[in-house]
JSON list of C-alpha atoms and ligand atoms in Angstrom, two decimals:
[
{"chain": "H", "resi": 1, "resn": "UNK", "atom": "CA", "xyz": [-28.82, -8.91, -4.95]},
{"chain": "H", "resi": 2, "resn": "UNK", "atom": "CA", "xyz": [-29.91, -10.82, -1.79]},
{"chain": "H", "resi": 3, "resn": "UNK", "atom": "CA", "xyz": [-29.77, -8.74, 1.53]},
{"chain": "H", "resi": 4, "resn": "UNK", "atom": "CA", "xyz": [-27.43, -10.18, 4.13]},
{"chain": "H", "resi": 5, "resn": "UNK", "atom": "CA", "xyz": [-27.35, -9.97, 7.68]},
{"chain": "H", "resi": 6, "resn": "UNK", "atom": "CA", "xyz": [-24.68, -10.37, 9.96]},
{"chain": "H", "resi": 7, "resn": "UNK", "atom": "CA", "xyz": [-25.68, -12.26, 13.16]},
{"chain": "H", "resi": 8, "resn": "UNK", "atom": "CA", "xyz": [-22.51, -12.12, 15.29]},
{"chain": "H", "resi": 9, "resn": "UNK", "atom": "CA", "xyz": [-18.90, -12.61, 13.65]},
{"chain": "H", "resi": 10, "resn": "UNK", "atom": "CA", "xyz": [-17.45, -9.59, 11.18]},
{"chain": "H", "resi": 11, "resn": "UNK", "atom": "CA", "xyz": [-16.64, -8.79, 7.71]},
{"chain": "H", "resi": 12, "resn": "UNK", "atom": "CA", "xyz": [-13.68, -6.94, 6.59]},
{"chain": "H", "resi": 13, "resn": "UNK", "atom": "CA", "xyz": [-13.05, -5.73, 3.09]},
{"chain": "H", "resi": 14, "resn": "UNK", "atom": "CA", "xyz": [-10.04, -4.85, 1.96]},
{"chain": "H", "resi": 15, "resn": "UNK", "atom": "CA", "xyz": [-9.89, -3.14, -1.16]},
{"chain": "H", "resi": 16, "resn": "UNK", "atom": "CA", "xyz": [-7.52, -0.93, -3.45]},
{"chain": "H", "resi": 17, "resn": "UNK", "atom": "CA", "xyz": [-5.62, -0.83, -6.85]},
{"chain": "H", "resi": 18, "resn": "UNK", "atom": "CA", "xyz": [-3.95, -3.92, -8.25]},
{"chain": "H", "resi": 19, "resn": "UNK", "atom": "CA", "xyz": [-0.40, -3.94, -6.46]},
{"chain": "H", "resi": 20, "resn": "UNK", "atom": "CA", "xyz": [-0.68, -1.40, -3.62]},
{"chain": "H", "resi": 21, "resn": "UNK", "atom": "CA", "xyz": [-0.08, -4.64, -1.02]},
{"chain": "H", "resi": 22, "resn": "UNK", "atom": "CA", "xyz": [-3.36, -5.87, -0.17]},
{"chain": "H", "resi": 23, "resn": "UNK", "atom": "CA", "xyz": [-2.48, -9.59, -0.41]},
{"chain": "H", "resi": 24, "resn": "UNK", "atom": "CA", "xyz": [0.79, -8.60, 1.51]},
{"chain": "H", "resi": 25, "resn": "UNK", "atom": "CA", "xyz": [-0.54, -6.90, 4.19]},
{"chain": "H", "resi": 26, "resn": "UNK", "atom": "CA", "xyz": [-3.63, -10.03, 3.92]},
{"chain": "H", "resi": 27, "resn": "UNK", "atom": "CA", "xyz": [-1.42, -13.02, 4.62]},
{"chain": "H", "resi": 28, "resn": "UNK", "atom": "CA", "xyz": [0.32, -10.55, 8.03]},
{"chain": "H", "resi": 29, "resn": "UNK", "atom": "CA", "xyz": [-2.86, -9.84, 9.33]},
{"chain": "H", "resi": 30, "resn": "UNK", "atom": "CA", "xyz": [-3.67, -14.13, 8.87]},
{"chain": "H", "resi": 31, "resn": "UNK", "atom": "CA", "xyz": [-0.02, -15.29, 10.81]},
{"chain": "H", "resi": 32, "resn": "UNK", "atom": "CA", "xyz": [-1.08, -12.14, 13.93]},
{"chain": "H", "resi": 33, "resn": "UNK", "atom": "CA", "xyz": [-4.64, -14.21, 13.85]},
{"chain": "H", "resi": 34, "resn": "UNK", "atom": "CA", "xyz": [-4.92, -17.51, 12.83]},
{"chain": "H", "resi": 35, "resn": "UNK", "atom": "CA", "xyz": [-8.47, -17.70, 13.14]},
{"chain": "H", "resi": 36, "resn": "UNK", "atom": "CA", "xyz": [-9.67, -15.20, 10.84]},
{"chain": "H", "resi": 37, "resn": "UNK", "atom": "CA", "xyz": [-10.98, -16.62, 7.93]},
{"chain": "H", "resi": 38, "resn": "UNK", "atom": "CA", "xyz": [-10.03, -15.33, 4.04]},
{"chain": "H", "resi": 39, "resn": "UNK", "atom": "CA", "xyz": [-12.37, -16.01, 1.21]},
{"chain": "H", "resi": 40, "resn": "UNK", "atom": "CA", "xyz": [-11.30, -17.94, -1.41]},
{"chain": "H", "resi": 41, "resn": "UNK", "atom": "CA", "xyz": [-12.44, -15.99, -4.36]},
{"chain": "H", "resi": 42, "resn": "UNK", "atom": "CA", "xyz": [-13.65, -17.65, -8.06]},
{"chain": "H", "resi": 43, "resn": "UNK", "atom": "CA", "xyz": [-12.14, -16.31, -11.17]},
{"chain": "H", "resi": 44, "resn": "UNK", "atom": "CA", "xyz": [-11.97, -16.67, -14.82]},
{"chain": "H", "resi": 45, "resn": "UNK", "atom": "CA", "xyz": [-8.33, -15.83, -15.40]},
{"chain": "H", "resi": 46, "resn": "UNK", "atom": "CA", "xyz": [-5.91, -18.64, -15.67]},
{"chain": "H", "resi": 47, "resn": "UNK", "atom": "CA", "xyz": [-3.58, -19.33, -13.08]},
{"chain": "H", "resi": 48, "resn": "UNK", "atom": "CA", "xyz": [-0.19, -18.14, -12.44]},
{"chain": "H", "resi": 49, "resn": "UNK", "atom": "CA", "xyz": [2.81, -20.27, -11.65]},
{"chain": "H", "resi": 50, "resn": "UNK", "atom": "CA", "xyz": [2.48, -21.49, -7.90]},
{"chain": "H", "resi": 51, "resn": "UNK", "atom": "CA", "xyz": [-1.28, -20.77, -7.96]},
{"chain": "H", "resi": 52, "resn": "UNK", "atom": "CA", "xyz": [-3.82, -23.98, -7.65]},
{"chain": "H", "resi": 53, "resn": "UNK", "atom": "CA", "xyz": [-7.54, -24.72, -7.97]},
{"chain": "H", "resi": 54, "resn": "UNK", "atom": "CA", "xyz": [-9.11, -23.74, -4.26]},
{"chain": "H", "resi": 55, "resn": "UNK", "atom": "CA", "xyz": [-6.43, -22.44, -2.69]},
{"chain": "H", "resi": 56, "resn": "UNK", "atom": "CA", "xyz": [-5.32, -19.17, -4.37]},
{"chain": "H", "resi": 57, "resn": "UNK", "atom": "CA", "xyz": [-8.47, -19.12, -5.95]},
{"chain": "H", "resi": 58, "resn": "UNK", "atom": "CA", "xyz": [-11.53, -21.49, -7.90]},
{"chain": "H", "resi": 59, "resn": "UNK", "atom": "CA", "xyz": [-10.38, -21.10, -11.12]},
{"chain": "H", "resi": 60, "resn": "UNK", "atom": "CA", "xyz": [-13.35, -21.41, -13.90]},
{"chain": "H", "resi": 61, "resn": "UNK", "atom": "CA", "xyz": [-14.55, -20.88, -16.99]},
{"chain": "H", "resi": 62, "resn": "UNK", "atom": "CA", "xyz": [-16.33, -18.30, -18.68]},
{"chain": "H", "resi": 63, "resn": "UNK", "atom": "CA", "xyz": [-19.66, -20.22, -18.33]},
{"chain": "H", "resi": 64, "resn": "UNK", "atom": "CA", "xyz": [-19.47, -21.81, -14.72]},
{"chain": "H", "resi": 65, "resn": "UNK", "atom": "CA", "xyz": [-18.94, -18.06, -13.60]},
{"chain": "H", "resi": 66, "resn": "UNK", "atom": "CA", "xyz": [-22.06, -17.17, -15.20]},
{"chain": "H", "resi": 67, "resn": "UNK", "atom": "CA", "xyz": [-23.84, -20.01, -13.60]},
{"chain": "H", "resi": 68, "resn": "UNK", "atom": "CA", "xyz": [-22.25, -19.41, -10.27]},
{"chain": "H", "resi": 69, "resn": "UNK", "atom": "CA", "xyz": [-23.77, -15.45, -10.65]},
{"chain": "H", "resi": 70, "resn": "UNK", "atom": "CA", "xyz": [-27.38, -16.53, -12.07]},
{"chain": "H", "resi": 71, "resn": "UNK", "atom": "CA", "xyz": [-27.57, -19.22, -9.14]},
{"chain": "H", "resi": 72, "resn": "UNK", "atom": "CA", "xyz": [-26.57, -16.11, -6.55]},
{"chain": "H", "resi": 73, "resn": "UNK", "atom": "CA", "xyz": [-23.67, -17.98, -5.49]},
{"chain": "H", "resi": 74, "resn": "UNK", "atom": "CA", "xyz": [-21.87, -14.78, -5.56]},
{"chain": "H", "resi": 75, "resn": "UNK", "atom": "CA", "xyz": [-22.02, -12.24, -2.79]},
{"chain": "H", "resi": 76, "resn": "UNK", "atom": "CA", "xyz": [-20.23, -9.47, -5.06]},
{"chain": "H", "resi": 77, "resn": "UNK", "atom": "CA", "xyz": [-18.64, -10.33, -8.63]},
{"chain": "H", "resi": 78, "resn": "UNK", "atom": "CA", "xyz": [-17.07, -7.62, -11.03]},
{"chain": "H", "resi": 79, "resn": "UNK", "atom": "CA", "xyz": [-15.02, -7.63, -14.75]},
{"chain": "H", "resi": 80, "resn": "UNK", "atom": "CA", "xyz": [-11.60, -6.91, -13.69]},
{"chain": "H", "resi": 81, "resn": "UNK", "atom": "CA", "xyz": [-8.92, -6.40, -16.74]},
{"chain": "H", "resi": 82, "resn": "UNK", "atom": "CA", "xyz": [-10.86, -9.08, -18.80]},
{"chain": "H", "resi": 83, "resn": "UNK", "atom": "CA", "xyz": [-11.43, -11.27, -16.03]},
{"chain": "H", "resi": 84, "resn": "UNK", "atom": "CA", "xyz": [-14.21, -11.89, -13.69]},
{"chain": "H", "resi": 85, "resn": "UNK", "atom": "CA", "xyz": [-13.77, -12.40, -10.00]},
{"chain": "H", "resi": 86, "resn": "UNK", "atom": "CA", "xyz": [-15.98, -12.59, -7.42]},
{"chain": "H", "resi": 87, "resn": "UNK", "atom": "CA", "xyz": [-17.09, -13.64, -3.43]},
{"chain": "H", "resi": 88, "resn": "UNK", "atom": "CA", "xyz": [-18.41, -17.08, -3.26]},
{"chain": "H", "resi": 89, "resn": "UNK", "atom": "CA", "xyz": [-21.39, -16.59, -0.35]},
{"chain": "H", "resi": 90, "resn": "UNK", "atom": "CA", "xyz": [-22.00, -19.61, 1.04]},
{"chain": "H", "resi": 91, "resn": "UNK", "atom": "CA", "xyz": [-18.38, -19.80, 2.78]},
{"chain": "H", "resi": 92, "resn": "UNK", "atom": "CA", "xyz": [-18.34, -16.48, 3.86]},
{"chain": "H", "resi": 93, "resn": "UNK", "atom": "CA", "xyz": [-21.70, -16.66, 5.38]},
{"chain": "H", "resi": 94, "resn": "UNK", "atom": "CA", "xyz": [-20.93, -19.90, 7.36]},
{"chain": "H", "resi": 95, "resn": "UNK", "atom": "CA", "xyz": [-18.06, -18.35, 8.62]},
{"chain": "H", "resi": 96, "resn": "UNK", "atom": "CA", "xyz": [-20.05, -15.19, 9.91]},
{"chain": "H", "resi": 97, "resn": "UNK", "atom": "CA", "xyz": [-22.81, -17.25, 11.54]},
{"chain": "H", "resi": 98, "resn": "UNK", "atom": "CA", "xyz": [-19.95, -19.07, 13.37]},
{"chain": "H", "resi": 99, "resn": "UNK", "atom": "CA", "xyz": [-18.62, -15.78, 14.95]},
{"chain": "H", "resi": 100, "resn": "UNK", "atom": "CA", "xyz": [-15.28, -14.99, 12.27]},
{"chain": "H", "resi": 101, "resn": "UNK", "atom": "CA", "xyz": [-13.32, -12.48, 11.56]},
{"chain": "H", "resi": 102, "resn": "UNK", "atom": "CA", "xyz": [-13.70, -12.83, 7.27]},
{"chain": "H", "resi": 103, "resn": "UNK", "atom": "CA", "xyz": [-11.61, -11.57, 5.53]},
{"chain": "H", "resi": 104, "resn": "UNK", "atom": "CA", "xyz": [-12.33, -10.38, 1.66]},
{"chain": "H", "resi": 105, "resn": "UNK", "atom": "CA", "xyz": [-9.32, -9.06, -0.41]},
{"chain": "H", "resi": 106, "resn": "UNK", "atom": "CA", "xyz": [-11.00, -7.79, -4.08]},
{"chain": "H", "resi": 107, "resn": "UNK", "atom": "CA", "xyz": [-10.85, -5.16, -6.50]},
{"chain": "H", "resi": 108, "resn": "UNK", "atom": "CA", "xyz": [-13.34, -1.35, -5.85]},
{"chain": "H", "resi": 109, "resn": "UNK", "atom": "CA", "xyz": [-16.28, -2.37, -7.80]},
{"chain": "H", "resi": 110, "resn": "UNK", "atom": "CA", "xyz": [-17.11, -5.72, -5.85]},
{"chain": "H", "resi": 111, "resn": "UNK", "atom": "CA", "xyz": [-16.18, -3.88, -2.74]},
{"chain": "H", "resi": 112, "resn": "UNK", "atom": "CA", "xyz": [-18.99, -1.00, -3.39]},
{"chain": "H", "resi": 113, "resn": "UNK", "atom": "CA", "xyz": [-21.38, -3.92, -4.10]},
{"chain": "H", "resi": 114, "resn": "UNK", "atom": "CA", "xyz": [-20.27, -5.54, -0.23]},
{"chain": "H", "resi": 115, "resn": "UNK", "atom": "CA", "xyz": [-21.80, -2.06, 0.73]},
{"chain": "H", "resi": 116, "resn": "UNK", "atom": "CA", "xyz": [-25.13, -2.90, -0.25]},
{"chain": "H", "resi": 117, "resn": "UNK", "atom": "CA", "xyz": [-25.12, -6.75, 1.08]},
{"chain": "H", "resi": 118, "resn": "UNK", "atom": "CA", "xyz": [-23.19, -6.46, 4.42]},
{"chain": "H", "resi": 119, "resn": "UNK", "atom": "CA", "xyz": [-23.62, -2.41, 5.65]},
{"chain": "H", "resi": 120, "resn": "UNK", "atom": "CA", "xyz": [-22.10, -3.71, 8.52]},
{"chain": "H", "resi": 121, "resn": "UNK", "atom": "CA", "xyz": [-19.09, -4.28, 7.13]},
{"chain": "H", "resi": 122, "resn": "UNK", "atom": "CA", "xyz": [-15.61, -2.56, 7.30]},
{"chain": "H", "resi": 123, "resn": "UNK", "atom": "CA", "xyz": [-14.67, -1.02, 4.06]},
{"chain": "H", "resi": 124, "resn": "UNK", "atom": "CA", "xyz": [-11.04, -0.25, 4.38]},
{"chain": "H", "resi": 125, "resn": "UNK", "atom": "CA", "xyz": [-9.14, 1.09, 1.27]},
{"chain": "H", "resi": 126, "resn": "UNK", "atom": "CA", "xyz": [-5.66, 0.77, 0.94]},
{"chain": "H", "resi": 127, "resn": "UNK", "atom": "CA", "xyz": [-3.90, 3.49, -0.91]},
{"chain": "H", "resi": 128, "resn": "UNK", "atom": "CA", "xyz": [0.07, 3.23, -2.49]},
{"chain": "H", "resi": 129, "resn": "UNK", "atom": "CA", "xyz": [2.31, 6.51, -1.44]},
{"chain": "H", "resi": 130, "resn": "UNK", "atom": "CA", "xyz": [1.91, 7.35, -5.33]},
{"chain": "H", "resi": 131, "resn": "UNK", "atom": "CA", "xyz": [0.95, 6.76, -8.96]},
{"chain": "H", "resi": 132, "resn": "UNK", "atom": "CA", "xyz": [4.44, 5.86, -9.76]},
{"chain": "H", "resi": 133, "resn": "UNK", "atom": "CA", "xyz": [5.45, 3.94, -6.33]},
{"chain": "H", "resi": 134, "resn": "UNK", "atom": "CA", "xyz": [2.35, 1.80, -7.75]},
{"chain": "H", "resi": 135, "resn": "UNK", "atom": "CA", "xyz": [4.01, 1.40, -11.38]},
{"chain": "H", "resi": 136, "resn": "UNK", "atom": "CA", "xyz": [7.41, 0.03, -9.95]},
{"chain": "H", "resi": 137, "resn": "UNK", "atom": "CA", "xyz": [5.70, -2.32, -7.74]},
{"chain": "H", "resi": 138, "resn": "UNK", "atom": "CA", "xyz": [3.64, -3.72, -10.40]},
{"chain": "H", "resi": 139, "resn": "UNK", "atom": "CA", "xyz": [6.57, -3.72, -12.83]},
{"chain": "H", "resi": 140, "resn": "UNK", "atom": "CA", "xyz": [8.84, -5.44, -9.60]},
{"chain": "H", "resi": 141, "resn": "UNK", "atom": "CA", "xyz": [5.89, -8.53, -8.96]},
{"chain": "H", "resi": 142, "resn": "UNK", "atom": "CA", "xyz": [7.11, -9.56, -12.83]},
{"chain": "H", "resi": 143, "resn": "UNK", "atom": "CA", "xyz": [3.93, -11.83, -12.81]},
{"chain": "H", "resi": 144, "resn": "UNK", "atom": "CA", "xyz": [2.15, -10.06, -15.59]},
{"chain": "H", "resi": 145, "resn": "UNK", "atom": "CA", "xyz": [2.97, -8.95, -19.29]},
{"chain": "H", "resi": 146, "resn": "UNK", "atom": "CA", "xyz": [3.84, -5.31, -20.06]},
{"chain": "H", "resi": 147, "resn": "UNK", "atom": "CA", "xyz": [0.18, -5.21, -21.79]},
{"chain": "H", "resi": 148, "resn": "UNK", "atom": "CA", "xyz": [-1.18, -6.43, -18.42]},
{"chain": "H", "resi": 149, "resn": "UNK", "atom": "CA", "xyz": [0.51, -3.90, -16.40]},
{"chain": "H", "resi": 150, "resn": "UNK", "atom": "CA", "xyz": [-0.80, -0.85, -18.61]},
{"chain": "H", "resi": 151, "resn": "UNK", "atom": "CA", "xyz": [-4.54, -2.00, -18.38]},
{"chain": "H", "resi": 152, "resn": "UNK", "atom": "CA", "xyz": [-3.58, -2.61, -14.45]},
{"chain": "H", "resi": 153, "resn": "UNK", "atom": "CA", "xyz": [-2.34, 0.93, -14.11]},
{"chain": "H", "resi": 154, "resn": "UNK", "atom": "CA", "xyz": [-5.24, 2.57, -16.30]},
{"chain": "H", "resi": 155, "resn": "UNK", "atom": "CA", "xyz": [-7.29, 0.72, -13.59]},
{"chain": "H", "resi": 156, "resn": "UNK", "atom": "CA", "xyz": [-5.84, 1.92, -10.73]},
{"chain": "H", "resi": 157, "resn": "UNK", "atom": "CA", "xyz": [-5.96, 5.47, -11.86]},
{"chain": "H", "resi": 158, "resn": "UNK", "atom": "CA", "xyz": [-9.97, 5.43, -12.12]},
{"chain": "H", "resi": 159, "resn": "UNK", "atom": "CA", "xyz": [-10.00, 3.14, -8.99]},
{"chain": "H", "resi": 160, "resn": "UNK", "atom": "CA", "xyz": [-8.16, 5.43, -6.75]},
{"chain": "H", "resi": 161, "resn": "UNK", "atom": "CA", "xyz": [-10.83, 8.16, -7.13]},
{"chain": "H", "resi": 162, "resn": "UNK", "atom": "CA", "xyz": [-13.60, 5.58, -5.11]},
{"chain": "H", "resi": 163, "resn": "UNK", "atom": "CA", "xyz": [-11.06, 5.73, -1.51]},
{"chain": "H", "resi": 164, "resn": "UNK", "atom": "CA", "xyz": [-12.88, 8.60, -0.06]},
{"chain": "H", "resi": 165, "resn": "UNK", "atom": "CA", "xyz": [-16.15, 6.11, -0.43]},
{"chain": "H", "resi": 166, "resn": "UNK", "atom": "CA", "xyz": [-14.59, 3.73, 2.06]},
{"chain": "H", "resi": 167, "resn": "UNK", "atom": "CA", "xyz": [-14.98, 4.25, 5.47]},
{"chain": "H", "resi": 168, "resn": "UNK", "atom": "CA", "xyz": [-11.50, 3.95, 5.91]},
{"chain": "H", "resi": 169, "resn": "UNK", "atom": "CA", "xyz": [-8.15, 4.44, 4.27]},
{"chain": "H", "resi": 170, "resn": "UNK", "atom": "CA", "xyz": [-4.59, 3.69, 4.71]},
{"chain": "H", "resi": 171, "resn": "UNK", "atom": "CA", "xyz": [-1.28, 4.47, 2.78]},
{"chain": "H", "resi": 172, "resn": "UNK", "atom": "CA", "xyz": [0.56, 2.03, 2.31]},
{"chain": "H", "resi": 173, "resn": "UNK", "atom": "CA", "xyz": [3.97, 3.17, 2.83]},
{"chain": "H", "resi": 174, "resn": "UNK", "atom": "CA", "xyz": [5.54, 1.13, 5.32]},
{"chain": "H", "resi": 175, "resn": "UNK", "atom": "CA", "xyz": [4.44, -1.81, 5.70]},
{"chain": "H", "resi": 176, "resn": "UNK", "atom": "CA", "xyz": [4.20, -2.33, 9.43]},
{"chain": "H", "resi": 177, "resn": "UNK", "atom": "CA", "xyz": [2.93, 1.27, 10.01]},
{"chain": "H", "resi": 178, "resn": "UNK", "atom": "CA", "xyz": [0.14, -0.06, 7.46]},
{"chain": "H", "resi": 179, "resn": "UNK", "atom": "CA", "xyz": [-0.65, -3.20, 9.59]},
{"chain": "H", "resi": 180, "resn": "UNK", "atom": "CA", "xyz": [-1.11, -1.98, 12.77]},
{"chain": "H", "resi": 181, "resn": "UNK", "atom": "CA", "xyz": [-3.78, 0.65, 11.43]},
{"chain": "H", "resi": 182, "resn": "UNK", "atom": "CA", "xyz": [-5.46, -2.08, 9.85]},
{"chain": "H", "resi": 183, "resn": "UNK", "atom": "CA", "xyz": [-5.61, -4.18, 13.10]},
{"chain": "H", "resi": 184, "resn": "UNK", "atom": "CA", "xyz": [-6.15, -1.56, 14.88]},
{"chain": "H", "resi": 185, "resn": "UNK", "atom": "CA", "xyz": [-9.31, -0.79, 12.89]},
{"chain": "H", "resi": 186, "resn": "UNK", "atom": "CA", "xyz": [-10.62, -4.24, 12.95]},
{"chain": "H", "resi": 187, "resn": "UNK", "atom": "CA", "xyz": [-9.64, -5.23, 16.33]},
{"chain": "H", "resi": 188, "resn": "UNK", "atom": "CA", "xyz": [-11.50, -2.33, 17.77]},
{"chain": "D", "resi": 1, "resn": "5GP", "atom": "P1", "xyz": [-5.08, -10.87, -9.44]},
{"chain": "D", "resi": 1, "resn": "5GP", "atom": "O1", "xyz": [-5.42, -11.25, -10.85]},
{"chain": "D", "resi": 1, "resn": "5GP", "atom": "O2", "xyz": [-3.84, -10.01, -9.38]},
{"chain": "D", "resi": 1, "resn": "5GP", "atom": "O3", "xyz": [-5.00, -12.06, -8.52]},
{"chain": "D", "resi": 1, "resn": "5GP", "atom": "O4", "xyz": [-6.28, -9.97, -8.89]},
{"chain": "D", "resi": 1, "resn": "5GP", "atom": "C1", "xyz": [-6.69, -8.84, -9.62]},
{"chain": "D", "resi": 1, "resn": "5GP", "atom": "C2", "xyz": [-7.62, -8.01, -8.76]},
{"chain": "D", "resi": 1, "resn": "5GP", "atom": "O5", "xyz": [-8.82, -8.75, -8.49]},
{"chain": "D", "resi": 1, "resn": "5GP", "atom": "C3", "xyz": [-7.02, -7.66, -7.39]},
{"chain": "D", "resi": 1, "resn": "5GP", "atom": "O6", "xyz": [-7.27, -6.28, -7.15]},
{"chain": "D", "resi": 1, "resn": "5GP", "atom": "C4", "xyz": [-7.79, -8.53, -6.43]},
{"chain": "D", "resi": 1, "resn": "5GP", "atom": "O7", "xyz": [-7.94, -7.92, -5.16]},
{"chain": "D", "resi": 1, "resn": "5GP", "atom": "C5", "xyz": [-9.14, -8.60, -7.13]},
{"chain": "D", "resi": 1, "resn": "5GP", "atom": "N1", "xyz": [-9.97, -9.72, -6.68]},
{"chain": "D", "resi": 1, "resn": "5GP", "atom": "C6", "xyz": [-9.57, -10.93, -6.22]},
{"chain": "D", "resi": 1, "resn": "5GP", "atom": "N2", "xyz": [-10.63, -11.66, -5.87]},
{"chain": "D", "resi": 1, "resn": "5GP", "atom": "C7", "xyz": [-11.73, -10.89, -6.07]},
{"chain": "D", "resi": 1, "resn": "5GP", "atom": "C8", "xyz": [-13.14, -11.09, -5.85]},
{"chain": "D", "resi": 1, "resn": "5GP", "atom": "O8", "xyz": [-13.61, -12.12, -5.39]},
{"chain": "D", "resi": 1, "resn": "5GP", "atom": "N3", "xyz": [-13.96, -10.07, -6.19]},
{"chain": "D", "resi": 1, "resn": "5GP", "atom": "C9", "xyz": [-13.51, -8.90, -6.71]},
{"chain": "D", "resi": 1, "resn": "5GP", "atom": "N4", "xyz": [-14.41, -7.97, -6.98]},
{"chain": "D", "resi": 1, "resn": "5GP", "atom": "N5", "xyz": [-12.19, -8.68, -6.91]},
{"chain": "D", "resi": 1, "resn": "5GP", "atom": "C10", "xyz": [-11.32, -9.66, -6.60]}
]
């Protein structure tokens, strides 16, 4: 992986299991600051209803995603319940250089890999009040199939064992609580 340095603005990941609020607490932190910048991640899986091509995310095939990862286009990428995702660089590079806040919102093992590239980022983890809190807010979204939500919740289990990796972590309980912790740790 190609080493990154970070000349002035800041990176921020964000990461946690599947439903614990991440792109919740995301799209807050955006409205309190307009100019902080989210990545747009790629991904094989197919889009949900509402979702389009480059603005929830780029949405490709099996085969550009491999191209996109053996051109480096990727900062992190990872297999996430039988779909890839990952960071494209070039946007969240220009961003940095320009002095940004960027934002990445992704699954634990492209957020270990963000260690390696950008040290200097913050690696905050976002942890639900509980196993079964999680469950009821996957089950509540209604956007996946029961089948999905299983492999979502094995996931979480094993993904929820990485938090004390990050440098920081916050429950997720109530909501507001949750974002002013956040901006307080990125604001600082
Ligand atoms: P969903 O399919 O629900 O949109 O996303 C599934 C998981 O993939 C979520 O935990 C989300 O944060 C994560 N994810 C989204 N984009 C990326 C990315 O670019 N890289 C990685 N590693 N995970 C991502």
């Amino acid at each position: 992986m190609v080493e990154t340095s970070v000349s002035s603005g800041q990176l921020v990941v964000l990461t946690g299991p599947s439903g614990v609020g991440k792109g919740t607490l995301v799209q807050r932190l955006l409205t309190l600051h307009p100019d902080w910048f989210l990545s747009i991640s790629a991904t094989t899986r197919s889009p949900r209803e509402g979702e389009f091509d480059g603005q929830s995310y780029y949405f490709l095939s099996k085969d550009q995603f491999q191209t996109w990862i053996t051109e480096e286009k990727l900062l992190e990428w990872a297999e996430y319940a039988g779909n890839y995702y990952g960071t494209p660089r070039e946007p969240v590079e220009t961003q940095i250089a320009q002095g940004k806040t960027v934002l990445l919102e992704i699954e634990v093992v492209g957020a270990k890999q963000i260690q390696q590239t950008f040290p200097a980022a913050r690696r905050i983890f976002i942890l639900p009040p509980s196993v079964e809190i999680l469950e009821t807010r996957l089950r509540g979204r209604g956007t996946d199939p029961d089948s999905a939500i299983a492999k979502r919740l094995a996931q979480a289990k094993e993904e929820l064992a990485a938090a004390p990796e990050f440098d920081y972590q916050i429950v997720n309980n109530d909501l507001e609580q949750a974002l002013g912790e956040l901006s307080q740790i990125i604001c600082e």
